[in-house]
Short mmCIF file of C-alpha atoms in Angstrom, two decimals:
data_model
loop_
_atom_site.label_atom_id
_atom_site.label_comp_id
_atom_site.label_asym_id
_atom_site.label_seq_id
_atom_site.Cartn_x
_atom_site.Cartn_y
_atom_site.Cartn_z
CA MET A 1 31.37 -69.38 -42.84
CA LYS A 2 27.86 -70.75 -42.46
CA SER A 3 27.66 -69.79 -38.75
CA THR A 4 28.89 -66.27 -39.54
CA LEU A 5 26.15 -65.90 -42.15
CA ILE A 6 23.55 -67.04 -39.62
CA HIS A 7 24.84 -64.48 -37.10
CA ILE A 8 24.61 -61.69 -39.66
CA VAL A 9 21.04 -62.70 -40.55
CA LEU A 10 20.07 -62.74 -36.85
CA ILE A 11 21.61 -59.31 -36.29
CA ILE A 12 19.73 -57.86 -39.26
CA ALA A 13 16.49 -59.50 -38.11
CA ALA A 14 16.97 -58.14 -34.59
CA ILE A 15 17.56 -54.64 -35.92
CA LEU A 16 14.43 -54.81 -38.08
CA ILE A 17 12.28 -56.21 -35.28
CA GLY A 18 13.69 -53.68 -32.77
CA GLY A 19 13.00 -50.82 -35.16
CA ALA A 20 9.45 -51.99 -35.70
CA ILE A 21 8.81 -52.31 -31.95
CA ALA A 22 10.37 -48.89 -31.26
CA GLY A 23 8.23 -47.31 -33.99
CA HIS A 24 5.08 -48.90 -32.58
CA MET A 25 5.94 -47.73 -29.04
CA HIS A 26 6.61 -44.22 -30.35
CA GLU A 27 3.18 -44.11 -32.01
CA GLU A 28 1.44 -45.40 -28.89
CA GLN A 29 3.24 -42.84 -26.74
CA ASN A 30 2.05 -40.01 -28.99
CA LYS A 31 -1.53 -41.31 -28.76
CA GLN A 32 -1.46 -41.48 -24.97
CA MET A 33 0.51 -38.24 -24.43
CA PRO A 34 -0.27 -35.93 -27.37
CA TYR A 35 0.56 -32.85 -25.27
CA LYS A 36 4.26 -33.62 -25.52
CA SER A 37 4.33 -32.76 -29.25
CA LEU A 38 7.74 -34.40 -29.58
CA GLU A 39 9.76 -32.68 -32.25
CA ASN A 40 12.21 -35.52 -32.65
CA THR A 41 10.44 -38.12 -34.76
CA THR A 42 13.22 -40.67 -34.21
CA PRO A 43 11.63 -43.61 -32.37
CA ILE A 44 13.66 -44.53 -29.31
CA GLY A 45 11.20 -46.84 -27.63
CA GLY A 46 9.67 -44.28 -25.26
CA PHE A 47 13.00 -43.45 -23.59
CA HIS A 48 12.84 -39.75 -24.47
CA LYS A 49 13.21 -38.51 -20.89
CA PHE A 50 16.12 -40.84 -20.34
CA ALA A 51 17.75 -39.59 -23.55
CA SER A 52 17.18 -35.95 -22.56
CA ASP A 53 18.78 -36.58 -19.14
CA ILE A 54 21.82 -38.14 -20.79
CA ASP A 55 22.18 -35.18 -23.17
CA TRP A 56 21.67 -32.77 -20.25
CA MET A 57 24.66 -34.28 -18.42
CA LEU A 58 26.70 -34.18 -21.62
CA VAL A 59 25.88 -30.52 -22.27
CA ILE A 60 26.82 -29.59 -18.69
CA GLN A 61 30.16 -31.31 -19.20
CA TYR A 62 30.59 -29.56 -22.54
CA MET A 63 29.71 -26.12 -21.17
CA GLY A 64 32.11 -26.64 -18.28
CA GLY A 65 34.95 -26.96 -20.75
CA LEU A 66 34.20 -23.64 -22.45
CA LYS A 67 35.70 -20.34 -21.36
CA SER A 68 32.65 -18.56 -22.72
CA VAL A 69 29.96 -18.87 -25.37
CA SER A 70 31.39 -17.11 -28.40
CA LYS A 71 30.75 -16.81 -32.12
CA GLU A 72 32.93 -19.87 -32.70
CA ASN A 73 30.88 -22.23 -30.51
CA VAL A 74 27.41 -20.66 -30.21
CA ASP A 75 25.95 -22.83 -33.00
CA GLU A 76 27.14 -25.98 -31.25
CA VAL A 77 25.69 -24.80 -27.92
CA ILE A 78 22.31 -24.08 -29.53
CA LYS A 79 22.36 -27.45 -31.28
CA ARG A 80 22.96 -29.30 -28.00
CA PHE A 81 20.15 -27.54 -26.13
CA GLU A 82 17.79 -27.99 -29.07
CA LYS A 83 18.47 -31.71 -28.97
CA ILE A 84 17.58 -31.88 -25.26
CA VAL A 85 14.20 -30.17 -25.63
CA SER A 86 13.44 -32.17 -28.77
CA TYR A 87 13.49 -35.27 -26.58
CA ASP A 88 11.69 -33.61 -23.66
CA PRO A 89 9.77 -30.41 -24.56
CA ASN A 90 8.90 -29.92 -20.87
CA PHE A 91 12.51 -29.66 -19.67
CA GLU A 92 12.23 -26.22 -18.00
CA SER A 93 15.88 -25.91 -16.90
CA ALA A 94 17.09 -26.61 -20.43
CA TYR A 95 15.05 -23.68 -21.75
CA GLU A 96 16.06 -21.29 -18.96
CA ILE A 97 19.78 -22.07 -18.79
CA GLY A 98 20.11 -22.69 -22.52
CA ALA A 99 18.53 -19.41 -23.60
CA MET A 100 20.53 -17.32 -21.16
CA SER A 101 23.78 -19.06 -22.13
CA PHE A 102 23.58 -18.04 -25.80
CA SER A 103 21.44 -14.89 -25.44
CA VAL A 104 24.43 -12.55 -25.84
CA GLU A 105 25.72 -14.08 -29.06
CA ASN A 106 22.33 -14.89 -30.56
CA PRO A 107 19.49 -13.01 -28.76
CA GLU A 108 16.97 -13.66 -31.56
CA LYS A 109 17.42 -17.42 -31.24
CA ALA A 110 17.26 -17.19 -27.44
CA VAL A 111 13.91 -15.36 -27.60
CA GLU A 112 12.56 -17.86 -30.14
CA PHE A 113 13.75 -20.72 -27.90
CA LEU A 114 11.96 -19.23 -24.86
CA GLU A 115 8.84 -18.31 -26.82
CA ARG A 116 8.46 -21.95 -27.80
CA ALA A 117 8.58 -22.85 -24.11
CA CYS A 118 6.04 -20.13 -23.25
CA ASN A 119 3.60 -21.63 -25.76
CA ASN A 120 3.92 -25.06 -24.19
CA PRO A 121 0.70 -25.63 -22.14
CA GLN A 122 2.61 -27.88 -19.75
CA LEU A 123 4.81 -24.93 -18.73
CA LYS A 124 2.01 -22.37 -18.37
CA ASN A 125 2.81 -21.74 -14.68
CA ASN A 126 6.48 -20.94 -15.25
CA TRP A 127 6.87 -17.14 -15.03
CA LYS A 128 10.64 -17.14 -15.49
CA LEU A 129 10.44 -18.20 -19.14
CA PRO A 130 8.51 -15.10 -20.34
CA PHE A 131 10.51 -12.86 -18.02
CA TYR A 132 13.81 -14.03 -19.50
CA ALA A 133 12.41 -13.49 -23.02
CA GLY A 134 11.34 -9.94 -22.15
CA PHE A 135 14.68 -9.26 -20.46
CA ILE A 136 16.65 -10.36 -23.53
CA LEU A 137 14.45 -8.29 -25.85
CA THR A 138 14.73 -5.20 -23.65
CA HIS A 139 18.52 -5.30 -23.50
CA SER A 140 19.18 -6.40 -27.08
CA GLY A 141 16.74 -4.01 -28.74
CA LYS A 142 16.64 -0.86 -26.61
CA ASP A 143 16.08 1.38 -29.62
CA ASP A 144 13.74 -0.96 -31.48
CA PRO A 145 10.07 -0.09 -30.71
CA GLU A 146 8.86 -3.47 -31.96
CA LYS A 147 11.19 -5.37 -29.65
CA VAL A 148 10.21 -3.20 -26.68
CA LYS A 149 6.53 -3.79 -27.48
CA LYS A 150 7.11 -7.54 -27.65
CA ALA A 151 9.04 -7.42 -24.35
CA ILE A 152 6.05 -5.74 -22.68
CA GLY A 153 3.90 -8.70 -23.71
CA PHE A 154 6.36 -11.17 -22.19
CA TYR A 155 6.65 -9.17 -18.95
CA GLU A 156 2.88 -9.01 -18.64
CA MET A 157 2.70 -12.77 -19.15
CA ALA A 158 5.27 -13.27 -16.39
CA ILE A 159 3.30 -11.10 -13.95
CA LYS A 160 0.04 -12.90 -14.69
CA ARG A 161 1.64 -16.31 -14.27
CA SER A 162 3.14 -15.52 -10.88
CA PRO A 163 0.82 -15.60 -7.82
CA THR A 164 3.04 -13.00 -6.13
CA PRO A 165 5.12 -11.23 -8.81
CA GLU A 166 8.65 -10.26 -7.86
CA MET A 167 9.31 -6.53 -7.71
CA TYR A 168 12.01 -6.67 -10.39
CA VAL A 169 9.54 -8.30 -12.77
CA VAL A 170 6.92 -5.59 -12.17
CA ASN A 171 9.53 -2.82 -12.45
CA SER A 172 10.86 -4.26 -15.71
CA TYR A 173 7.33 -4.25 -17.09
CA LEU A 174 6.74 -0.64 -16.05
CA ARG A 175 10.10 0.57 -17.41
CA ALA A 176 9.44 -1.11 -20.76
CA ARG A 177 6.02 0.55 -20.99
CA ALA A 178 7.54 3.92 -20.06
CA LYS A 179 10.17 3.53 -22.76
CA ALA A 180 7.52 2.64 -25.32
CA MET A 181 5.81 6.00 -24.68
CA GLY A 182 8.84 7.82 -26.08
CA LEU A 183 8.69 10.79 -23.68
CA ASN A 184 11.81 12.76 -22.79
CA ASN A 185 10.78 12.79 -19.14
CA ASP A 186 10.90 9.16 -18.02
CA LYS A 187 9.42 10.00 -14.61
CA LEU A 188 6.39 11.62 -16.20
CA ALA A 189 5.98 8.59 -18.47
CA MET A 190 6.05 6.26 -15.47
CA LEU A 191 3.47 8.35 -13.62
CA LYS A 192 1.17 8.41 -16.65
CA ILE A 193 1.38 4.63 -17.00
CA LEU A 194 0.55 4.03 -13.34
CA PHE A 195 -2.29 6.55 -13.39
CA GLY A 196 -3.67 4.96 -16.57
CA GLU A 197 -3.62 1.58 -14.88
CA TRP A 198 -5.45 3.05 -11.89
CA LYS A 199 -8.05 4.71 -14.12
CA LYS A 200 -8.64 1.47 -15.98
CA ASN A 201 -9.32 -0.41 -12.77
CA ALA A 202 -11.28 2.44 -11.19
CA GLY A 203 -13.69 2.35 -14.12
CA MET A 204 -14.14 -1.42 -13.86
CA ARG A 205 -14.84 -1.77 -10.14
CA GLU A 206 -18.32 -3.10 -10.83
CA ILE A 207 -16.87 -6.34 -12.16
CA GLU A 208 -14.34 -6.53 -9.29
CA THR A 209 -11.20 -6.55 -11.38
CA THR A 210 -7.75 -5.91 -9.92
CA SER A 211 -4.61 -4.53 -11.48
CA ILE A 212 -1.76 -6.86 -12.41
CA ILE A 213 0.50 -4.33 -10.66
CA PRO A 214 0.60 -4.97 -6.89
CA ASP A 215 0.47 -2.02 -4.44
CA LEU A 216 -0.60 0.28 -7.27
CA ASN A 217 -1.53 3.30 -5.11
CA GLN A 218 1.75 3.10 -3.25
CA LYS A 219 3.66 3.02 -6.53
CA ILE A 220 1.71 6.04 -7.82
CA LEU A 221 2.56 8.09 -4.74
CA LYS A 222 6.23 7.10 -4.88
CA ALA A 223 6.45 7.83 -8.62
CA ALA A 224 4.87 11.25 -8.15
CA GLN A 225 7.24 12.11 -5.30
CA GLU A 226 10.31 11.05 -7.28
CA ALA A 227 9.14 12.96 -10.35
CA ARG A 228 8.53 16.18 -8.43
CA ARG A 229 11.87 15.84 -6.65
CA GLU A 230 13.90 15.29 -9.84
CA TYR A 231 11.99 17.72 -12.07
CA PRO A 232 10.78 20.52 -9.76
CA ASP A 233 10.46 23.03 -12.64
CA ASP A 234 8.59 20.83 -15.12
CA LYS A 235 5.18 22.53 -15.41
CA GLU A 236 3.53 19.66 -17.25
CA LEU A 237 4.68 17.20 -14.59
CA ILE A 238 3.56 19.46 -11.73
CA GLU A 239 0.08 19.90 -13.19
CA PHE A 240 -0.29 16.22 -13.99
CA SER A 241 0.90 15.13 -10.53
CA LYS A 242 -1.69 17.47 -8.94
CA LYS A 243 -4.40 15.86 -11.05
CA VAL A 244 -3.23 12.40 -10.02
CA MET A 245 -3.22 13.32 -6.34
CA GLN A 246 -6.71 14.81 -6.50
CA GLU A 247 -8.20 11.71 -8.14
CA VAL A 248 -6.28 8.83 -6.60
CA PHE A 249 -5.86 10.24 -3.10
CA LYS A 250 -8.98 12.38 -2.83
CA ASP A 251 -9.78 10.90 0.60
CA GLN A 252 -6.29 11.54 1.98
CA HIS A 253 -4.41 14.67 2.97
CA ILE A 254 -1.23 15.24 1.01
CA CYS A 255 1.19 18.15 0.94
CA THR A 256 1.00 19.77 -2.49
CA TYR A 257 4.69 20.68 -2.41
CA CYS A 258 6.42 17.34 -1.66
CA LEU A 259 3.37 15.04 -1.95
CA SER A 260 3.85 13.54 1.51
CA ILE A 261 0.86 12.40 3.55
CA TYR A 262 0.38 14.39 6.75
CA ALA A 263 -1.56 13.63 9.93
CA PRO A 264 -4.62 15.23 11.57
CA GLY A 265 -3.80 18.50 13.32
CA ASP A 266 -0.58 19.12 11.35
CA LYS A 267 -0.15 22.76 10.35
CA PHE A 268 3.11 22.22 8.50
CA CYS A 269 4.39 19.27 6.47
CA SER A 270 6.91 17.29 8.52
CA CYS A 271 8.87 16.43 5.34
CA CYS A 272 9.29 19.83 3.67
CA GLY A 273 8.06 22.40 6.22
CA GLN A 274 5.41 23.89 3.92
CA SER A 275 2.02 25.04 5.25
CA VAL A 276 -0.79 22.52 4.91
CA GLN A 277 -4.53 22.67 5.46
CA VAL A 278 -5.35 21.54 8.99
CA PHE A 279 -7.95 18.79 9.31
CA GLY A 280 -9.30 16.47 11.96
CA THR A 281 -9.49 19.07 14.74
CA CYS A 282 -12.27 20.25 17.01
CA GLN A 283 -14.11 23.23 15.53
CA LYS A 284 -14.35 24.84 18.97
CA CYS A 285 -10.98 24.38 20.68
CA GLY A 286 -8.72 23.09 17.88
CA THR A 287 -7.80 19.84 19.63
CA VAL A 288 -7.06 16.84 17.40
CA LEU A 289 -10.15 14.61 17.42
CA LYS A 290 -9.79 11.02 18.50
CA ALA A 291 -13.40 9.88 18.25
CA GLY A 292 -16.93 11.25 17.86
CA PHE A 293 -16.50 13.89 20.57
CA CYS A 294 -13.64 16.18 21.51
CA HIS A 295 -11.91 14.76 24.59
CA LYS A 296 -11.14 18.26 25.93
CA CYS A 297 -14.28 20.34 25.46
CA GLY A 298 -16.87 17.70 24.60
CA THR A 299 -17.90 19.24 21.29
CA LYS A 300 -19.40 16.73 18.90
CA ALA A 301 -17.32 16.07 15.81
CA PRO A 302 -18.89 16.42 12.35
CA ALA A 303 -20.52 13.21 11.07
CA VAL A 304 -18.26 13.29 8.02
CA LEU A 305 -14.92 15.06 7.99
CA VAL A 306 -14.71 16.57 4.54
CA GLN A 307 -11.19 16.99 3.23
CA ALA A 308 -10.27 20.57 2.45
CA PRO A 309 -7.82 21.19 -0.41
CA SER A 310 -4.22 21.50 0.65
CA VAL A 311 -2.70 24.99 0.75
CA GLN A 312 -1.10 25.91 -2.55
CA GLU A 313 2.34 27.50 -2.75
CA GLY A 314 2.23 31.23 -2.04
CA MET A 315 -0.96 31.12 0.05
CA GLU A 316 -1.21 32.00 3.67
CA PRO A 317 -1.55 29.11 6.12
CA PRO A 318 -5.02 28.53 7.55
CA PRO A 319 -5.94 30.44 10.73
CA VAL A 320 -5.06 28.69 13.95
CA ALA A 321 -7.96 28.03 16.28
CA LYS A 322 -7.99 30.59 19.09
CA LYS A 323 -8.00 29.46 22.66
CA VAL A 324 -11.26 30.04 24.52
CA ALA A 325 -10.78 32.41 27.49
CA LYS A 326 -11.64 30.90 30.86
CA PRO A 327 -14.57 32.62 32.70
CA VAL A 328 -13.42 34.90 35.55
CA PRO A 329 -14.91 34.04 39.01
CA ALA A 330 -17.44 36.61 40.37
CA LYS A 331 -15.41 37.40 43.54
CA LYS A 332 -12.19 38.13 41.59
CA ALA A 333 -14.12 40.27 39.14
CA ALA A 334 -15.53 42.42 42.00
CA LYS A 335 -12.02 43.04 43.31
#
């Protein structure tokens, strides 16, 4: 009886001493690594990463036994992933996989879960976290302007975080902005967004800023071509696309009908067959210039080839340069 009492006293003493040591280690860990901002205040002796790894394996086993995440089990799924990140707030895979696993049943919680990760300074280089948040918002709140606006912010964050943004990330950002405009013509909305981005950067060239949208000029040309092809009778779109072409591509030669770039010497667009304004030819013989002098007649090319406006629909094509008649020899002329 006496030995049993001693054992009980030793067990209690060990628990008290262990708890005190664990609490002290927990406080010291927070002092040395304040960035972790551990949500779980339960002292576990600094073994938070170990605990999170154990729970990660358990949640994988648990998820493997489910047919799907449904209303009956979504709360349990959220609880398990919350426990993992409470031990290790920098567990990127837990945020990514966890949010996407319960995003269908509880999109609001999924976005809140990802937003918490986005605000973690230790995960500031992860572009997938804000992209997933924007993706969930876009698909769960298509008709909610506030959700679309918030999704745009997440998409923009994803683009800025990525050194080379994926095309689907950029396109998701542009589509969300186009939807936020509320225009009936989605192609016109897209073109206006791209042109606005170009104007913003064109006006800030002095401070050498660049757009967050890669290959912006290429996207503008493609958007204008698609818009004109799908809405050939939309007067507002036609006028706006002409304005865009004149400002963005003022140094290039583009067919006004199909908005395709054409080459020096072309009299007709190779894409649509419409007449275009000829450029880059010798003023004397009409040969396409290759350098500073015509390689056929030796005529000096203009110092600066000024682009002439493309031929508008309904106008006559420009006159073709006439061939210069060869001089007749004196003997043949006498005959």
